[in-house]
Structures are given as C-alpha cells and as structure tokens.
C-alpha cells in the first residue's frame, strides 16, 4: 500500500500506561487496514482526539490531574505541535470538540466543561469560560460529585451538549460565539444509576442515544433543536438477557443511514448491534446480537468515513481492531488489527 495514496487515521493512547501518544496511521482505502507511520508523545495521555473542520488541525486532551488541551498542525498527514499544551482549568479532561472559534473540553475529574479560544492558525488561546456541573449519583464509589465525560455540539450547531456520568444527566448549554462564554440552558435527568457516558445523534437530528457506563443500557431520547430540549423516551439493554459479567459500556455510534446503533462494551469485551429498522424503529432499538471486539477493554468505537467499517480501540490488549459491516444485518465481521499500546481512541481525516 502506498501511504501517499492512503487515507489517514489518528490513534490516541495513554502514555502513562506505555502508549506512544498520538499515532498517525495510513488507511488502505480498499481493505480498511491501518499501518502506523509516526508517533508523537508531545502531550501526556492524549486519550481523546478531534479534528478541526477541514482536517488541517488536530486537537487532543491531556487526561491528567491538572488537565490540558493541545493543538497540532497536520503536515503531510503527521501531527506537529502548534505550541505547548494549554491548561483547561479542569481536571482529567476525557473528551473535546471544536465549536466555531472555540474548543470545548469535558473535564471528568472536576465535573466541568471548558471553552478555549482558537487562534486563526488553529492553535489554542486562553480559556474563555469554565462551566461547573453540580450534583451527585447513588454510587458512593464513583458518584460523589459531577463527572462530565463528553461534550459536543448538537446537529443544528445552536447548542452545546454535555453528558455527566456523576449526576445521571445531560446538560444543554449555549456558547456565545464571540465571547466564548458558556451559559446553562437546561438539564435532562436520566434514570439514577445508569451513569451516562456518551451520546450520539441520529442522522435525522431529532433523536439521540445515550449510553450508560454503570448499567449496560441505551437511553433513547427525542431532541428538539428549536427549544434545546432532550426528552427520554425509553431504555434498551445492550447485553443479552442472562449475561452475568460486570460490564462498562464505553462508546456509541449510529450508522450513516440511520438503520443501526453499535455500542462498545468493556468487561464483556464486545460490540453490541442494535437495529433501528425492520423489527425496531428509531424510537425503539432492538438488540440483534453482540460480537467479540477482537481485544480487551474497548474504550472507543468509531465508524470510518465510508460508514462501511467500525474500528475499536482496545485499551488493555493494546490494539485497534477493524470490522467490515454487513450492509443488511449491521453485524460487524472482524477484518484485521494493529498493535497500539494503551489505545484509547481512533479518528479519521
């Protein structure tokens, strides 16, 4: 495979657990196979990555106690630092997302969301806002306070959504595009104990699926972009009945055509397949099956740009596995893997 004719992927990993940092990989457009090209450990524990629109700048969290974010210029497909990491004034950032002229981080340790200014060259400027969450959950081990785990813009671009594992809720905020100030708008309570971790929108822009980490459930919600309101409609299990294993779901993905939802499940080390058509519907996903993730502890799950393949970042086995998706059933079939110590996420240019 000639790397100059291939696509690009970026793999995040935990340097504190032996990861290489951010790994750039070539993607074979025919087979989906990944080939590592280069790595940078310029940032400690870059556990989650995101690309700016257009793909010229790569952003990374530094999931550390002090918490930071960093920007990288993508040069010949490789990540070159655009200045030193910038403190986010929050602990343990686990997720980030570009939002106009700002970058947002979800800070798990401190239970807050941070907005940072993005410079014209894509580099990071100062912190413009830190919005703390409040509340707690019923689990005294992990729920003594808020734990913001994900932040993203809704499909309309009008709202900022943050998912909080510690408070069993999803918050809706407004980001001022000029000042970068975050302002609370509303909060949706989910069933206590579910521990929501990640949310994914349906392509129709009117539904969202929230994956629980502390209970293997998927909460279906209706999304009103006009009012900025999220309404829970029901729950669907992501593990078959009778499974007796401690499981921690980690990531949820919706197919480009809106027919399937997939979830990565740590502990069970599987990918759940849920149907949204045929015997199911957008409002009522039906669990079809689970398949082996090809490794141990799948921390992240991603669709490639074509929508025909899934990639799982298996943290504890230290690899990224990929799967071809059956077009009719939505069931992934293992197609290959690449070694990636302490892998935590994979994204595509």
C-alpha positions as a Markdown table, in Angstrom:
| # | Residue | x | y | z |
|---|---|---|---|---|
| 1 | Unk | 0.0 | 0.0 | 0.0 |
| 2 | Unk | 1.4 | 3.4 | -1.0 |
| 3 | Unk | 0.9 | 5.6 | 2.1 |
| 4 | Unk | 0.8 | 8.7 | -0.1 |
| 5 | Unk | -2.4 | 7.4 | -1.7 |
| 6 | Unk | -4.0 | 6.3 | 1.5 |
| 7 | Unk | -6.3 | 8.0 | 3.9 |
| 8 | Unk | -5.2 | 9.0 | 7.5 |
| 9 | Unk | -6.2 | 7.9 | 10.9 |
| 10 | Unk | -5.0 | 9.2 | 14.3 |
| 11 | Unk | -4.9 | 6.9 | 17.4 |
| 12 | Unk | -4.8 | 8.4 | 20.9 |
| 13 | Unk | -3.3 | 6.5 | 23.8 |
| 14 | Unk | -2.3 | 6.7 | 27.4 |
| 15 | Unk | 1.4 | 7.5 | 27.6 |
| 16 | Unk | 1.3 | 6.8 | 31.4 |
| 17 | Unk | 0.4 | 3.1 | 30.5 |
| 18 | Unk | 3.0 | 2.6 | 27.8 |
| 19 | Unk | 1.2 | 4.3 | 24.9 |
| 20 | Unk | 3.1 | 6.2 | 22.2 |
| 21 | Unk | 0.9 | 9.3 | 22.5 |
| 22 | Unk | -0.7 | 10.2 | 19.1 |
| 23 | Unk | 0.0 | 7.7 | 16.4 |
| 24 | Unk | -0.6 | 8.7 | 12.7 |
| 25 | Unk | -1.6 | 5.7 | 10.6 |
| 26 | Unk | -2.2 | 5.2 | 6.9 |
| 27 | Unk | -5.6 | 3.7 | 5.9 |
| 28 | Unk | -5.9 | 1.4 | 3.0 |
| 29 | Unk | -8.9 | 2.6 | 1.1 |
| 30 | Unk | -9.8 | -0.9 | -0.2 |
| 31 | Unk | -9.3 | -3.0 | 2.9 |
| 32 | Unk | -9.5 | -0.5 | 5.8 |
| 33 | Unk | -6.2 | -1.8 | 7.1 |
| 34 | Unk | -4.1 | 0.6 | 9.3 |
| 35 | Unk | -0.4 | 1.0 | 9.0 |
| 36 | Unk | 1.5 | 3.1 | 11.6 |
| 37 | Unk | 3.5 | 5.9 | 10.2 |
| 38 | Unk | 4.7 | 8.1 | 13.0 |
| 39 | Unk | 4.0 | 9.0 | 16.7 |
| 40 | Unk | 4.4 | 12.0 | 19.0 |
| 41 | Unk | 4.4 | 12.0 | 22.8 |
| 42 | Unk | 4.4 | 15.8 | 22.9 |
| 43 | Unk | 1.3 | 15.6 | 25.1 |
| 44 | Unk | 0.8 | 13.3 | 28.1 |
| 45 | Unk | -2.1 | 10.9 | 27.9 |
| 46 | Unk | -3.8 | 12.2 | 24.8 |
| 47 | Unk | -6.8 | 9.9 | 25.4 |
| 48 | Unk | -9.2 | 11.7 | 23.0 |
| 49 | Unk | -8.7 | 13.4 | 19.7 |
| 50 | Unk | -10.7 | 15.6 | 17.4 |
| 51 | Unk | -10.1 | 17.2 | 14.0 |
| 52 | Unk | -11.0 | 20.8 | 13.1 |
| 53 | Unk | -13.3 | 21.2 | 10.2 |
| 54 | Unk | -11.3 | 20.7 | 7.0 |
| 55 | Unk | -8.8 | 18.4 | 8.9 |
| 56 | Unk | -5.8 | 20.8 | 8.9 |
| 57 | Unk | -5.6 | 20.9 | 12.7 |
| 58 | Unk | -5.8 | 18.0 | 15.2 |
| 59 | Unk | -6.8 | 18.6 | 18.8 |
| 60 | Unk | -6.0 | 16.5 | 21.9 |
| 61 | Unk | -6.9 | 16.4 | 25.5 |
| 62 | Unk | -4.2 | 15.7 | 28.1 |
| 63 | Unk | -6.1 | 13.5 | 30.6 |
| 64 | Unk | -4.1 | 14.4 | 33.6 |
| 65 | Unk | -4.8 | 15.7 | 37.1 |
| 66 | Unk | -4.1 | 19.3 | 36.0 |
| 67 | Unk | -5.9 | 18.9 | 32.7 |
| 68 | Unk | -4.8 | 20.4 | 29.4 |
| 69 | Unk | -5.6 | 20.5 | 25.7 |
| 70 | Unk | -3.2 | 20.8 | 22.7 |
| 71 | Unk | -3.4 | 21.6 | 19.0 |
| 72 | Unk | -1.3 | 20.0 | 16.2 |
| 73 | Unk | -0.9 | 21.1 | 12.6 |
| 74 | Unk | -1.4 | 18.2 | 10.2 |
| 75 | Unk | 1.7 | 18.3 | 8.0 |
| 76 | Unk | 1.9 | 15.5 | 5.4 |
| 77 | Unk | -0.5 | 13.6 | 7.5 |
| 78 | Unk | 1.6 | 13.9 | 10.6 |
| 79 | Unk | 0.8 | 15.8 | 13.8 |
| 80 | Unk | 3.2 | 18.7 | 14.6 |
| 81 | Unk | 2.6 | 20.7 | 17.8 |
| 82 | Unk | 1.1 | 24.2 | 17.4 |
| 83 | Unk | 2.5 | 25.4 | 20.7 |
| 84 | Unk | 2.6 | 23.9 | 24.2 |
| 85 | Unk | -0.5 | 22.3 | 25.8 |
| 86 | Unk | -2.9 | 24.8 | 27.3 |
| 87 | Unk | -4.3 | 24.2 | 30.8 |
| 88 | Unk | -8.1 | 23.9 | 30.7 |
| 89 | Unk | -8.7 | 24.8 | 34.4 |
| 90 | Unk | -10.3 | 21.5 | 34.9 |
| 91 | Unk | -9.1 | 18.0 | 36.0 |
| 92 | Unk | -9.0 | 14.9 | 33.9 |
| 93 | Unk | -10.4 | 16.0 | 30.5 |
| 94 | Unk | -11.8 | 13.0 | 28.7 |
| 95 | Unk | -13.4 | 14.5 | 25.6 |
| 96 | Unk | -13.2 | 17.5 | 23.4 |
| 97 | Unk | -14.9 | 19.0 | 20.4 |
| 98 | Unk | -14.4 | 22.1 | 18.1 |
| 99 | Unk | -17.3 | 24.6 | 18.2 |
| 100 | Unk | -16.8 | 27.6 | 15.9 |
| 101 | Unk | -13.9 | 29.7 | 17.0 |
| 102 | Unk | -13.6 | 27.7 | 20.3 |
| 103 | Unk | -12.6 | 24.3 | 21.5 |
| 104 | Unk | -14.7 | 22.6 | 24.3 |
| 105 | Unk | -13.4 | 20.0 | 26.8 |
| 106 | Unk | -15.3 | 17.8 | 29.1 |
| 107 | Unk | -13.4 | 17.5 | 32.4 |
| 108 | Unk | -14.3 | 14.3 | 34.2 |
| 109 | Unk | -12.2 | 14.8 | 37.3 |
| 110 | Unk | -13.6 | 18.3 | 38.2 |
| 111 | Unk | -17.0 | 17.8 | 36.6 |
| 112 | Unk | -16.9 | 20.8 | 34.3 |
| 113 | Unk | -16.9 | 22.0 | 30.7 |
| 114 | Unk | -14.2 | 24.4 | 29.4 |
| 115 | Unk | -14.2 | 26.6 | 26.4 |
| 116 | Unk | -10.9 | 27.8 | 24.9 |
| 117 | Unk | -10.3 | 30.3 | 22.2 |
| 118 | Unk | -9.0 | 29.0 | 18.8 |
| 119 | Unk | -6.4 | 31.3 | 17.1 |
| 120 | Unk | -6.6 | 32.0 | 13.4 |
| 121 | Unk | -3.9 | 29.4 | 12.8 |
| 122 | Unk | -5.9 | 26.8 | 14.7 |
| 123 | Unk | -3.7 | 26.9 | 17.8 |
| 124 | Unk | -5.2 | 27.3 | 21.2 |
| 125 | Unk | -5.5 | 30.6 | 23.1 |
| 126 | Unk | -6.9 | 31.4 | 26.5 |
| 127 | Unk | -9.7 | 29.8 | 28.4 |
| 128 | Unk | -12.9 | 31.9 | 27.9 |
| 129 | Unk | -15.2 | 30.0 | 30.2 |
| 130 | Unk | -15.4 | 27.2 | 32.7 |
| 131 | Unk | -18.9 | 25.9 | 33.5 |
| 132 | Unk | -19.0 | 23.7 | 36.6 |
| 133 | Unk | -21.6 | 20.9 | 36.9 |
| 134 | Unk | -23.2 | 20.1 | 40.2 |
| 135 | Unk | -24.9 | 17.1 | 41.8 |
| 136 | Unk | -24.1 | 13.5 | 42.6 |
| 137 | Unk | -25.3 | 10.0 | 42.0 |
| 138 | Unk | -26.2 | 6.9 | 44.1 |
| 139 | Unk | -22.9 | 5.1 | 43.7 |
| 140 | Unk | -20.6 | 6.4 | 46.6 |
| 141 | Unk | -17.5 | 4.9 | 44.9 |
| 142 | Unk | -17.8 | 6.9 | 41.7 |
| 143 | Unk | -20.7 | 9.3 | 42.1 |
| 144 | Unk | -19.8 | 11.7 | 44.9 |
| 145 | Unk | -19.9 | 14.6 | 42.5 |
| 146 | Unk | -20.3 | 15.5 | 38.9 |
| 147 | Unk | -18.2 | 13.8 | 36.2 |
| 148 | Unk | -18.6 | 15.4 | 32.7 |
| 149 | Unk | -17.5 | 12.7 | 30.3 |
| 150 | Unk | -18.4 | 14.1 | 26.9 |
| 151 | Unk | -19.1 | 17.4 | 25.2 |
| 152 | Unk | -20.3 | 18.1 | 21.7 |
| 153 | Unk | -22.4 | 20.4 | 19.6 |
| 154 | Unk | -25.9 | 19.3 | 18.5 |
| 155 | Unk | -26.5 | 18.8 | 14.8 |
| 156 | Unk | -28.0 | 22.3 | 14.4 |
| 157 | Unk | -24.9 | 23.9 | 15.9 |
| 158 | Unk | -27.0 | 26.0 | 18.2 |
| 159 | Unk | -26.4 | 24.1 | 21.5 |
| 160 | Unk | -23.6 | 22.5 | 23.5 |
| 161 | Unk | -24.4 | 19.1 | 25.0 |
| 162 | Unk | -22.5 | 17.7 | 27.9 |
| 163 | Unk | -23.0 | 14.2 | 29.3 |
| 164 | Unk | -22.4 | 13.7 | 33.0 |
| 165 | Unk | -21.8 | 10.3 | 34.4 |
| 166 | Unk | -21.7 | 11.5 | 38.0 |
| 167 | Unk | -25.1 | 13.2 | 38.0 |
| 168 | Unk | -27.1 | 10.9 | 35.7 |
| 169 | Unk | -27.9 | 13.8 | 33.5 |
| 170 | Unk | -27.3 | 15.5 | 30.2 |
| 171 | Unk | -26.9 | 19.3 | 30.2 |
| 172 | Unk | -27.7 | 21.7 | 27.4 |
| 173 | Unk | -25.7 | 25.0 | 27.2 |
| 174 | Unk | -25.3 | 27.9 | 24.9 |
| 175 | Unk | -21.8 | 29.1 | 23.8 |
| 176 | Unk | -21.5 | 32.7 | 22.9 |
| 177 | Unk | -19.7 | 32.7 | 19.5 |
| 178 | Unk | -17.8 | 35.9 | 20.2 |
| 179 | Unk | -17.0 | 35.9 | 23.9 |
| 180 | Unk | -16.7 | 32.1 | 24.3 |
| 181 | Unk | -18.9 | 32.2 | 27.5 |
| 182 | Unk | -20.9 | 29.1 | 28.2 |
| 183 | Unk | -24.4 | 29.7 | 29.7 |
| 184 | Unk | -26.6 | 26.9 | 31.1 |
| 185 | Unk | -29.9 | 26.4 | 29.3 |
| 186 | Unk | -31.4 | 23.1 | 30.7 |
| 187 | Unk | -30.7 | 19.7 | 32.2 |
| 188 | Unk | -32.3 | 16.3 | 31.4 |
| 189 | Unk | -32.3 | 13.8 | 34.2 |
| 190 | Unk | -31.9 | 10.1 | 33.2 |
| 191 | Unk | -32.7 | 7.1 | 35.4 |
| 192 | Unk | -30.5 | 7.2 | 38.6 |
| 193 | Unk | -27.7 | 4.7 | 38.5 |
| 194 | Unk | -27.2 | 4.4 | 34.7 |
| 195 | Unk | -24.1 | 6.6 | 34.7 |
| 196 | Unk | -24.4 | 8.2 | 31.2 |
| 197 | Unk | -21.1 | 8.3 | 29.4 |
| 198 | Unk | -21.6 | 9.1 | 25.7 |
| 199 | Unk | -24.3 | 10.4 | 23.4 |
| 200 | Unk | -24.7 | 10.0 | 19.6 |
| 201 | Unk | -27.3 | 11.8 | 17.4 |
| 202 | Unk | -29.4 | 10.0 | 14.8 |
| 203 | Unk | -28.9 | 11.4 | 11.3 |
| 204 | Unk | -32.5 | 12.8 | 11.4 |
| 205 | Unk | -31.3 | 15.3 | 14.0 |
| 206 | Unk | -34.4 | 14.6 | 16.1 |
| 207 | Unk | -33.2 | 11.7 | 18.2 |
| 208 | Unk | -30.2 | 10.9 | 20.4 |
| 209 | Unk | -28.9 | 7.7 | 22.1 |
| 210 | Unk | -27.2 | 8.0 | 25.5 |
| 211 | Unk | -25.1 | 5.0 | 26.5 |
| 212 | Unk | -24.8 | 4.2 | 30.2 |
| 213 | Unk | -21.5 | 3.1 | 31.7 |
| 214 | Unk | -22.7 | 1.9 | 35.1 |
| 215 | Unk | -25.6 | 0.0 | 33.6 |
| 216 | Unk | -25.4 | -1.6 | 30.1 |
| 217 | Unk | -28.3 | 0.4 | 28.8 |
| 218 | Unk | -29.1 | 2.7 | 25.9 |
| 219 | Unk | -31.5 | 5.5 | 26.6 |
| 220 | Unk | -33.4 | 6.8 | 23.6 |
| 221 | Unk | -34.2 | 10.5 | 23.6 |
| 222 | Unk | -36.2 | 12.9 | 21.4 |
| 223 | Unk | -34.2 | 16.1 | 20.6 |
| 224 | Unk | -35.9 | 19.4 | 20.0 |
| 225 | Unk | -33.4 | 21.7 | 18.4 |
| 226 | Unk | -35.7 | 24.7 | 18.4 |
| 227 | Unk | -36.3 | 24.6 | 22.1 |
| 228 | Unk | -33.0 | 23.0 | 23.1 |
| 229 | Unk | -34.8 | 20.2 | 24.9 |
| 230 | Unk | -33.8 | 16.5 | 25.3 |
| 231 | Unk | -36.7 | 14.1 | 26.3 |
| 232 | Unk | -36.0 | 10.5 | 27.4 |
| 233 | Unk | -38.3 | 8.0 | 25.7 |
| 234 | Unk | -37.2 | 4.6 | 26.9 |
| 235 | Unk | -34.3 | 2.2 | 27.5 |
| 236 | Unk | -32.9 | -0.7 | 25.7 |
| 237 | Unk | -30.3 | -3.2 | 27.1 |
| 238 | Unk | -27.1 | -3.6 | 25.1 |
| 239 | Unk | -26.3 | -7.0 | 26.5 |
| 240 | Unk | -28.3 | -10.2 | 26.0 |
| 241 | Unk | -30.5 | -11.3 | 28.9 |
| 242 | Unk | -28.8 | -13.6 | 31.3 |
| 243 | Unk | -25.3 | -12.3 | 30.8 |
| 244 | Unk | -23.6 | -12.3 | 34.2 |
| 245 | Unk | -20.5 | -10.2 | 33.8 |
| 246 | Unk | -19.6 | -6.8 | 35.1 |
| 247 | Unk | -19.7 | -4.6 | 32.0 |
| 248 | Unk | -18.9 | -1.0 | 31.4 |
| 249 | Unk | -20.2 | 0.3 | 28.1 |
| 250 | Unk | -17.9 | 3.0 | 26.6 |
| 251 | Unk | -18.9 | 4.4 | 23.2 |
| 252 | Unk | -22.0 | 4.6 | 21.0 |
| 253 | Unk | -22.1 | 5.0 | 17.2 |
| 254 | Unk | -25.1 | 5.5 | 14.8 |
| 255 | Unk | -24.8 | 4.3 | 11.2 |
| 256 | Unk | -24.8 | 7.0 | 8.5 |
| 257 | Unk | -28.0 | 5.7 | 7.1 |
| 258 | Unk | -29.7 | 5.7 | 10.5 |
| 259 | Unk | -30.5 | 1.9 | 10.5 |
| 260 | Unk | -28.2 | 0.7 | 13.2 |
| 261 | Unk | -26.6 | 1.6 | 16.5 |
| 262 | Unk | -23.4 | 0.0 | 17.8 |
| 263 | Unk | -22.0 | 0.1 | 21.3 |
| 264 | Unk | -18.6 | -0.9 | 22.7 |
| 265 | Unk | -18.8 | -2.8 | 26.0 |
| 266 | Unk | -15.8 | -3.2 | 28.3 |
| 267 | Unk | -15.7 | -6.2 | 30.6 |
| 268 | Unk | -17.9 | -8.2 | 28.2 |
| 269 | Unk | -15.3 | -7.1 | 25.5 |
| 270 | Unk | -18.0 | -7.0 | 22.8 |
| 271 | Unk | -19.7 | -4.8 | 20.3 |
| 272 | Unk | -23.5 | -4.6 | 20.6 |
| 273 | Unk | -25.6 | -4.4 | 17.4 |
| 274 | Unk | -29.0 | -2.7 | 17.7 |
| 275 | Unk | -31.4 | -2.4 | 14.8 |
| 276 | Unk | -33.4 | 0.8 | 14.1 |
| 277 | Unk | -35.5 | -0.6 | 11.2 |
| 278 | Unk | -37.3 | -3.8 | 10.4 |
| 279 | Unk | -38.4 | -5.2 | 13.7 |
| 280 | Unk | -37.3 | -2.0 | 15.5 |
| 281 | Unk | -37.6 | 1.7 | 15.0 |
| 282 | Unk | -35.8 | 5.0 | 15.6 |
| 283 | Unk | -37.6 | 5.2 | 19.0 |
| 284 | Unk | -37.2 | 1.5 | 19.9 |
| 285 | Unk | -33.8 | 0.0 | 19.1 |
| 286 | Unk | -33.8 | -3.8 | 19.2 |
| 287 | Unk | -30.7 | -5.7 | 20.3 |
| 288 | Unk | -29.7 | -8.0 | 17.5 |
| 289 | Unk | -26.5 | -9.6 | 18.8 |
| 290 | Unk | -23.1 | -8.9 | 20.3 |
| 291 | Unk | -19.8 | -9.8 | 18.6 |
| 292 | Unk | -16.3 | -10.1 | 20.1 |
| 293 | Unk | -14.4 | -6.8 | 20.0 |
| 294 | Unk | -11.2 | -8.6 | 19.0 |
| 295 | Unk | -9.3 | -7.4 | 22.0 |
| 296 | Unk | -9.7 | -6.4 | 25.7 |
| 297 | Unk | -11.4 | -3.3 | 27.1 |
| 298 | Unk | -12.8 | -1.5 | 24.0 |
| 299 | Unk | -12.6 | 2.1 | 25.2 |
| 300 | Unk | -13.7 | 3.7 | 21.9 |
| 301 | Unk | -15.6 | 2.8 | 18.8 |
| 302 | Unk | -15.6 | 4.7 | 15.5 |
| 303 | Unk | -17.0 | 4.5 | 12.0 |
| 304 | Unk | -14.7 | 5.2 | 9.1 |
| 305 | Unk | -15.7 | 8.0 | 6.7 |
| 306 | Unk | -17.4 | 5.5 | 4.3 |
| 307 | Unk | -19.6 | 4.1 | 7.0 |
| 308 | Unk | -18.7 | 0.6 | 6.0 |
| 309 | Unk | -16.2 | -0.2 | 8.8 |
| 310 | Unk | -16.0 | 0.0 | 12.5 |
| 311 | Unk | -12.8 | 0.5 | 14.5 |
| 312 | Unk | -12.4 | -0.4 | 18.2 |
| 313 | Unk | -9.6 | 1.0 | 20.3 |
| 314 | Unk | -8.9 | -1.8 | 22.8 |
| 315 | Unk | -7.1 | -0.2 | 25.7 |
| 316 | Unk | -5.9 | -3.2 | 27.8 |
| 317 | Unk | -4.9 | -5.5 | 24.9 |
| 318 | Unk | -3.1 | -2.6 | 23.2 |
| 319 | Unk | -4.6 | -2.8 | 19.7 |
| 320 | Unk | -7.1 | -1.3 | 17.3 |
| 321 | Unk | -9.3 | -3.8 | 15.5 |
| 322 | Unk | -11.5 | -3.2 | 12.5 |
| 323 | Unk | -14.6 | -4.8 | 11.2 |
| 324 | Unk | -16.5 | -4.9 | 7.9 |
| 325 | Unk | -20.2 | -4.2 | 8.4 |
| 326 | Unk | -22.8 | -6.4 | 6.8 |
| 327 | Unk | -25.0 | -4.0 | 4.9 |
| 328 | Unk | -28.2 | -5.8 | 5.5 |
| 329 | Unk | -27.8 | -7.0 | 9.1 |
| 330 | Unk | -25.5 | -4.4 | 10.5 |
| 331 | Unk | -23.4 | -7.1 | 12.1 |
| 332 | Unk | -19.6 | -6.4 | 12.1 |
| 333 | Unk | -17.1 | -9.1 | 10.9 |
| 334 | Unk | -13.6 | -8.9 | 12.2 |
| 335 | Unk | -11.2 | -7.9 | 9.4 |
| 336 | Unk | -7.9 | -7.0 | 11.0 |
| 337 | Unk | -5.9 | -5.3 | 13.8 |
| 338 | Unk | -2.9 | -3.3 | 14.5 |
| 339 | Unk | -0.8 | -3.1 | 17.7 |
| 340 | Unk | -1.4 | 0.2 | 19.6 |
| 341 | Unk | -0.3 | 0.1 | 23.3 |
| 342 | Unk | -2.9 | 1.6 | 25.7 |
| 343 | Unk | -5.1 | 2.7 | 22.8 |
| 344 | Unk | -7.9 | 5.0 | 23.8 |
| 345 | Unk | -9.5 | 6.4 | 20.6 |
| 346 | Unk | -9.2 | 6.5 | 16.8 |
| 347 | Unk | -10.4 | 9.2 | 14.4 |
| 348 | Unk | -10.3 | 9.6 | 10.7 |
| 349 | Unk | -9.2 | 12.5 | 8.5 |
